Coordinates of C-alpha atoms and ligand atoms in Angstrom, one line a residue:
M1 CA 0.0 0.0 0.0
A2 CA 1.4 3.4 -1.0
H3 CA 1.7 5.8 2.0
D4 CA 1.7 9.7 2.0
T5 CA 4.9 11.7 2.4
I6 CA 5.6 12.2 6.1
L7 CA 7.6 15.5 6.9
V8 CA 9.3 16.0 10.2
T9 CA 6.7 18.4 11.2
R10 CA 3.2 19.9 10.1
S11 CA 2.0 23.3 11.2
S12 CA -0.8 23.6 13.7
M13 CA -3.6 25.8 12.3
P14 CA -6.8 27.1 13.8
P15 CA -10.2 26.4 12.3
F16 CA -10.3 28.6 9.1
E17 CA -13.6 30.4 10.3
E18 CA -11.9 31.3 13.7
Y19 CA -9.0 33.1 11.9
V20 CA -11.5 34.9 9.6
D21 CA -13.4 36.0 12.7
E22 CA -10.3 37.3 14.4
I23 CA -9.1 39.4 11.4
K24 CA -12.5 40.8 10.5
R25 CA -11.9 43.8 12.7
L26 CA -8.8 44.8 10.6
W27 CA -11.4 45.8 8.0
E28 CA -12.7 48.3 10.3
T29 CA -9.5 49.7 11.8
H30 CA -7.3 49.4 8.8
W31 CA -4.4 49.2 11.2
L32 CA -2.3 46.5 9.7
S33 CA 1.2 46.9 11.6
N34 CA 3.0 49.0 14.1
M35 CA 1.7 47.6 17.4
G36 CA -2.0 47.6 16.7
E37 CA -4.9 46.0 18.7
K38 CA -4.0 42.5 17.8
H39 CA -0.4 43.0 18.6
Q40 CA -1.3 44.3 22.2
E41 CA -3.9 41.5 22.5
F42 CA -1.3 38.9 21.7
E43 CA 1.3 40.3 23.9
R44 CA -1.3 40.2 26.9
A45 CA -2.3 36.5 26.0
L46 CA 1.4 35.6 25.8
E47 CA 2.2 37.3 29.2
A48 CA -0.6 35.3 30.9
Y49 CA 0.4 32.0 29.2
L50 CA 4.1 32.3 30.0
E51 CA 3.6 33.9 33.2
V52 CA 5.9 36.8 32.8
D53 CA 5.4 40.5 33.3
D54 CA 6.8 41.7 29.9
I55 CA 7.2 40.3 26.7
A56 CA 8.1 42.2 23.3
L57 CA 7.0 40.7 19.9
F58 CA 9.0 40.5 16.8
V59 CA 8.7 39.5 13.1
N60 CA 10.7 36.3 13.9
G61 CA 12.8 34.7 16.7
H62 CA 16.1 35.5 14.9
Q63 CA 15.3 39.2 14.8
A64 CA 14.3 39.1 18.4
L65 CA 17.6 37.6 19.4
E66 CA 19.5 40.2 17.5
C67 CA 17.5 42.9 18.9
V68 CA 17.9 42.0 22.5
L69 CA 21.8 41.5 22.0
E70 CA 21.8 45.0 20.6
A71 CA 19.4 46.5 23.3
M72 CA 21.7 45.3 25.9
E73 CA 24.5 47.1 24.4
L74 CA 26.8 43.9 24.6
H75 CA 30.5 44.1 23.4
G76 CA 33.1 41.4 23.3
K77 CA 32.8 37.8 23.9
V78 CA 29.7 35.5 24.3
I79 CA 29.8 32.1 25.4
T80 CA 27.3 29.9 23.4
T81 CA 26.9 26.3 22.1
P82 CA 27.6 25.1 18.5
Y83 CA 24.8 22.5 18.9
T84 CA 21.9 24.8 17.6
F85 CA 20.3 26.3 14.7
A86 CA 22.2 28.8 12.6
S87 CA 20.2 31.7 14.1
T88 CA 22.0 31.4 17.5
T89 CA 25.7 31.7 16.2
H90 CA 24.5 34.1 13.4
A91 CA 23.0 36.6 15.6
I92 CA 26.0 36.9 17.8
V93 CA 28.3 37.4 14.8
R94 CA 26.0 39.6 13.1
K95 CA 25.9 41.8 16.3
G96 CA 29.8 42.3 16.0
L97 CA 30.2 39.9 19.0
E98 CA 32.7 37.0 19.2
P99 CA 31.2 33.6 20.0
V100 CA 33.1 31.3 22.1
F101 CA 32.0 27.7 22.0
C102 CA 31.3 25.7 25.1
D103 CA 30.5 21.9 24.9
I104 CA 27.3 20.2 25.6
T105 CA 26.4 17.5 28.2
P106 CA 25.6 14.1 26.6
D107 CA 22.4 13.9 28.8
N108 CA 20.3 16.5 27.4
Y109 CA 22.7 18.3 24.6
T110 CA 22.5 21.8 26.3
M111 CA 25.5 23.8 27.4
D112 CA 27.8 21.8 30.2
P113 CA 28.0 24.5 33.1
S114 CA 31.2 22.7 34.5
L115 CA 33.1 24.0 31.3
I116 CA 32.0 27.7 31.2
E117 CA 34.2 29.1 33.7
D118 CA 37.4 28.2 31.9
L119 CA 36.1 30.0 29.0
I120 CA 35.6 33.4 30.6
D121 CA 38.1 36.2 30.2
E122 CA 37.9 40.0 30.7
D123 CA 36.3 40.4 27.3
T124 CA 33.3 38.1 28.1
C125 CA 30.0 39.8 28.3
A126 CA 27.3 37.3 28.2
I127 CA 26.3 33.6 27.9
V128 CA 23.8 32.5 25.3
P129 CA 22.6 28.9 26.1
V130 CA 19.9 27.1 24.1
H131 CA 17.4 24.8 25.6
V132 CA 17.8 22.3 22.8
Y133 CA 14.6 20.4 21.8
G134 CA 13.0 22.0 24.8
N135 CA 15.3 20.2 27.3
L136 CA 16.0 22.9 29.7
C137 CA 19.6 24.1 30.6
D138 CA 21.0 23.8 34.0
T139 CA 19.9 27.3 34.6
T140 CA 20.8 27.5 38.1
A141 CA 24.4 26.7 37.5
I142 CA 24.7 28.9 34.5
E143 CA 23.1 32.0 36.2
E144 CA 25.3 31.5 39.3
I145 CA 28.4 31.6 37.2
A146 CA 27.1 34.6 35.3
A147 CA 26.3 36.4 38.6
R148 CA 29.8 35.7 39.9
H149 CA 31.4 37.1 36.9
G150 CA 28.9 40.0 36.1
L151 CA 27.6 38.4 32.8
K152 CA 24.3 38.6 31.1
V153 CA 22.4 35.5 30.4
I154 CA 20.1 35.4 27.3
Y155 CA 18.5 32.0 26.5
D156 CA 17.6 30.8 23.0
A157 CA 14.3 29.5 24.1
A158 CA 13.1 28.9 20.6
H159 CA 12.4 25.2 21.4
A160 CA 11.0 25.9 24.9
F161 CA 7.8 27.7 24.5
G162 CA 5.4 26.6 27.3
V163 CA 8.1 24.4 29.1
R164 CA 8.0 24.5 33.0
R165 CA 10.3 23.2 35.6
D166 CA 8.6 22.5 38.9
G167 CA 5.8 24.8 37.8
V168 CA 8.2 27.8 36.8
S169 CA 7.8 29.0 33.4
A170 CA 11.1 28.7 31.1
A171 CA 10.3 32.2 30.1
T172 CA 11.4 33.6 33.5
F173 CA 15.1 32.4 33.5
G174 CA 18.1 34.7 33.1
D175 CA 18.1 38.2 31.9
A176 CA 16.2 37.5 28.8
S177 CA 14.7 34.5 26.6
M178 CA 14.0 34.5 23.0
F179 CA 11.1 32.6 21.7
S180 CA 10.4 31.6 18.0
F181 CA 6.8 31.4 16.5
H182 CA 8.0 29.9 13.2
A183 CA 5.6 27.5 11.5
T184 CA 7.8 24.5 12.5
K185 CA 7.8 25.1 16.2
A186 CA 5.3 23.6 18.6
F187 CA 3.6 27.0 18.8
N188 CA 3.4 29.1 15.7
S189 CA 2.1 32.4 14.5
I190 CA 3.1 31.6 10.9
E191 CA 6.5 33.4 11.6
G192 CA 7.0 35.4 14.6
G193 CA 9.2 35.7 17.7
A194 CA 9.4 37.3 21.2
V195 CA 11.7 38.4 23.9
C196 CA 10.8 37.9 27.7
F197 CA 13.1 39.9 30.0
A198 CA 13.8 40.7 33.7
D199 CA 14.7 44.4 33.6
P200 CA 11.5 46.5 32.7
T201 CA 13.6 49.4 31.3
L202 CA 14.5 47.0 28.3
R203 CA 10.9 47.3 27.2
V204 CA 11.1 50.8 25.6
R205 CA 14.5 50.0 24.1
L206 CA 13.3 46.8 22.5
D207 CA 10.2 48.5 21.0
Q208 CA 12.4 51.3 19.5
W209 CA 15.2 49.0 18.2
K210 CA 12.7 47.0 16.3
N211 CA 11.2 50.3 14.8
F212 CA 14.2 51.7 13.2
G213 CA 15.4 53.2 16.5
I214 CA 12.7 55.9 16.2
T215 CA 12.1 57.3 19.7
G216 CA 9.6 60.1 19.0
V217 CA 7.5 61.7 16.2
E218 CA 10.7 63.7 15.1
T219 CA 13.5 61.9 16.8
C220 CA 15.5 58.8 16.1
E221 CA 18.3 58.0 18.6
Y222 CA 19.3 54.5 17.5
V223 CA 20.4 53.0 14.3
G224 CA 17.7 50.3 14.6
G225 CA 16.3 47.8 12.0
N226 CA 12.7 46.8 11.3
A227 CA 11.7 43.7 13.0
K228 CA 7.8 44.4 13.8
M229 CA 5.1 41.7 13.9
N230 CA 2.1 42.6 11.8
E231 CA -1.7 42.4 12.8
F232 CA -2.4 39.2 10.7
V233 CA 0.3 37.4 12.3
A234 CA -0.7 38.5 15.8
A235 CA -4.2 37.2 14.9
M236 CA -2.9 33.8 13.9
G237 CA -0.8 33.7 17.2
I238 CA -4.0 34.6 19.3
C239 CA -5.9 31.8 17.6
N240 CA -3.1 29.2 17.8
L241 CA -2.5 30.0 21.6
R242 CA -6.3 29.1 22.4
H243 CA -5.7 25.7 21.1
L244 CA -2.2 25.2 22.2
D245 CA -2.9 23.0 25.3
D246 CA -4.9 20.6 23.0
E247 CA -2.1 20.4 20.5
L248 CA 0.4 19.8 23.3
A249 CA -1.9 16.9 24.6
K250 CA -2.0 15.4 21.2
R251 CA 1.9 15.8 20.8
R252 CA 2.2 14.0 24.2
V253 CA 0.4 11.0 22.9
V254 CA 2.6 10.9 20.0
A255 CA 5.8 11.1 22.0
E256 CA 4.7 8.4 24.5
R257 CA 4.1 6.1 21.6
Y258 CA 7.6 6.7 20.3
W259 CA 9.1 6.2 23.7
E260 CA 7.1 3.1 24.3
R261 CA 8.3 1.6 21.0
L262 CA 11.9 2.7 21.0
E263 CA 13.1 2.9 24.8
N264 CA 14.2 -1.0 25.1
A265 CA 16.0 -0.9 21.8
E266 CA 19.7 -1.5 22.3
G267 CA 21.9 1.5 21.4
L268 CA 19.2 4.1 21.1
R269 CA 19.2 7.2 23.3
L270 CA 15.8 9.0 23.7
S271 CA 15.2 12.5 25.2
K272 CA 12.6 12.3 27.8
P273 CA 11.6 15.3 30.0
A274 CA 13.7 15.6 33.1
Q275 CA 12.1 15.1 36.6
G276 CA 9.7 18.0 37.4
V277 CA 9.8 19.2 33.7
T278 CA 6.5 19.8 31.9
S279 CA 7.6 19.2 28.2
N280 CA 6.0 20.7 25.1
Y281 CA 6.9 17.7 23.0
A282 CA 8.4 20.0 20.3
Y283 CA 10.9 17.3 18.7
M284 CA 11.7 13.6 18.9
P285 CA 15.4 13.4 18.9
V286 CA 17.0 9.8 18.7
V287 CA 20.8 9.3 19.2
F288 CA 22.2 6.2 17.7
G289 CA 25.1 4.6 19.7
D290 CA 27.5 2.2 18.3
S291 CA 25.6 -0.9 19.8
F292 CA 22.8 0.0 17.6
G293 CA 24.7 -1.6 14.7
R294 CA 23.7 1.1 12.1
T295 CA 24.6 4.5 11.5
R296 CA 22.2 7.5 11.7
D297 CA 22.8 8.0 8.0
E298 CA 21.6 4.5 7.3
V299 CA 18.5 5.0 9.3
Y300 CA 17.8 8.4 7.8
N301 CA 18.3 6.9 4.3
A302 CA 16.0 3.8 5.2
L303 CA 13.3 6.3 6.2
M304 CA 13.6 8.5 3.1
A305 CA 13.2 5.4 0.9
Q306 CA 9.8 5.1 2.5
D307 CA 9.1 8.8 1.7
I308 CA 9.6 9.7 5.5
H309 CA 11.7 12.9 6.0
A310 CA 13.5 12.9 9.4
R311 CA 16.0 15.6 10.0
K312 CA 19.6 15.6 11.1
Y313 CA 18.9 18.3 13.7
F314 CA 21.6 19.5 14.6
Y315 CA 24.1 18.6 11.9
P316 CA 26.4 20.1 10.9
L317 CA 27.4 22.0 14.1
T318 CA 27.4 26.0 13.4
T319 CA 31.1 25.9 13.9
D320 CA 31.4 23.5 10.7
F321 CA 29.3 25.9 8.5
S322 CA 31.4 26.9 5.3
C323 CA 30.8 30.6 6.1
Y324 CA 32.9 30.1 9.3
E325 CA 35.5 28.1 7.7
G326 CA 38.9 28.6 9.3
R327 CA 37.3 30.7 12.1
F328 CA 35.9 28.3 14.6
D329 CA 37.2 24.7 15.7
S330 CA 34.6 22.1 16.4
S331 CA 37.2 19.8 17.8
A332 CA 37.0 22.0 20.9
T333 CA 33.5 20.7 21.5
P334 CA 34.0 16.9 21.0
I335 CA 30.5 15.8 22.6
A336 CA 28.7 18.3 20.4
A337 CA 30.5 16.9 17.4
D338 CA 29.8 13.4 18.4
I339 CA 26.1 13.9 19.0
A340 CA 25.8 15.9 15.6
N341 CA 27.0 12.8 13.8
R342 CA 24.6 10.5 15.6
V343 CA 21.3 12.4 15.9
L344 CA 18.0 12.2 14.0
T345 CA 14.8 14.0 14.9
L346 CA 11.9 11.9 13.8
P347 CA 8.6 13.2 12.5
M348 CA 6.8 14.9 15.4
Y349 CA 3.5 16.8 15.4
A350 CA 0.1 16.8 16.9
D351 CA -1.8 15.2 14.0
L352 CA 0.7 12.4 13.5
A353 CA -1.3 9.1 13.4
L354 CA -0.3 6.6 15.7
E355 CA -0.1 3.9 12.9
D356 CA 2.6 6.2 11.2
V357 CA 4.6 6.4 14.5
D358 CA 4.3 2.7 14.5
R359 CA 5.5 2.4 10.8
I360 CA 8.4 4.8 11.5
C361 CA 9.5 2.8 14.7
D362 CA 9.3 -0.5 12.6
I363 CA 11.6 0.9 9.7
V364 CA 14.1 2.3 12.6
L365 CA 14.2 -1.1 14.4
E366 CA 14.3 -3.2 11.4
T367 CA 17.2 -1.4 10.1
A368 CA 19.3 -2.5 13.0
R369 CA 18.3 -6.1 12.2
H370 CA 19.5 -6.1 8.5
Ligands
PLP401 C1 13.8 28.3 15.0 C2 14.9 28.8 15.8 C3 15.5 30.0 15.9 C4 15.0 31.1 15.0 O1 13.7 31.4 15.0 P1 13.0 32.2 13.6 O2 11.8 32.4 14.2 O3 13.0 31.0 12.6 O4 13.8 33.4 13.3 C5 16.5 30.3 16.6 N1 17.1 29.3 17.5 C6 16.7 28.0 17.3 C7 17.3 27.1 18.3 C8 15.6 27.7 16.6 O5 15.1 26.3 16.5

């Protein structure tokens, strides 16, 4: 029997009528961008959901990250991880900062805090860790080190929307957290992003930086860019947020099926939520150890042959990108380099049928037997 193509993800969308209803008002106001009603309503809804006092919206997560680095007026070196999406490293480099790469832990693929202090020198200004796959960083250890050395901590929380540890929202950690609402994320507004931040004085600066640095009707005090979220996008976010808890419950069922089918397989390492963590089930990473008997690429190809598109997330490391050739050294982060060669993220989305999960697991497990 022929099966449909299965991609690694499939964007959640609200019922069509609900979205149309949400945007109807825009035909009365004719206010389509520049912090209109929907933008304000989306900000308030997100503050409630993420349990934060302040959030600033952006056109996407990447611009949100660039903007917060700029608004904090950082200069010098930033300790970060190469085991991430292009955006994290690019944002640091594009803002004229120098990334210094810290290795990850083999347990949850986030920055290893025991390695941070050796990387700090007098030019270090900040730490930019990533909550990879929604696995939370060791925020306590990272923030203790940062406090001791007077460094800012800005989390790339693009994967961690809605994640909580012991009931505390991940959006409250550090000096700031960046979220992405890109179509491929567990929560989307088509494209979109946000920054949550601890210092309330950042609010005005972020709002000005994302609007050309304009500070008044006839004044412009910063050389800002344009990174505003428009009203149609905010309306999509408002609708998707209403359905998010249902979507996450469906993702959970999918995740549990994967774990049940794969957790006893020799040589496979799964990424289950840590004790006390409420997950968003954003991704289904599997790391293939030597005892699995087959490489990650062999499994990837076996799935592709059945039109199932898993992704090698995160391969290559950002330090191995050709745009950074000769500049960074991925042998300085051996664990990240090893995981990047062994990891595959399997298809994961709310509407993924359990029969398809079973079929994917069968292919993965059979690859080892052949
Ligand atoms: C998606 C993502 C980003 C960038 O977000 P956009 O909204 O696509 O700009 C940054 N970091 C990580 C880890 C991501 O997965």
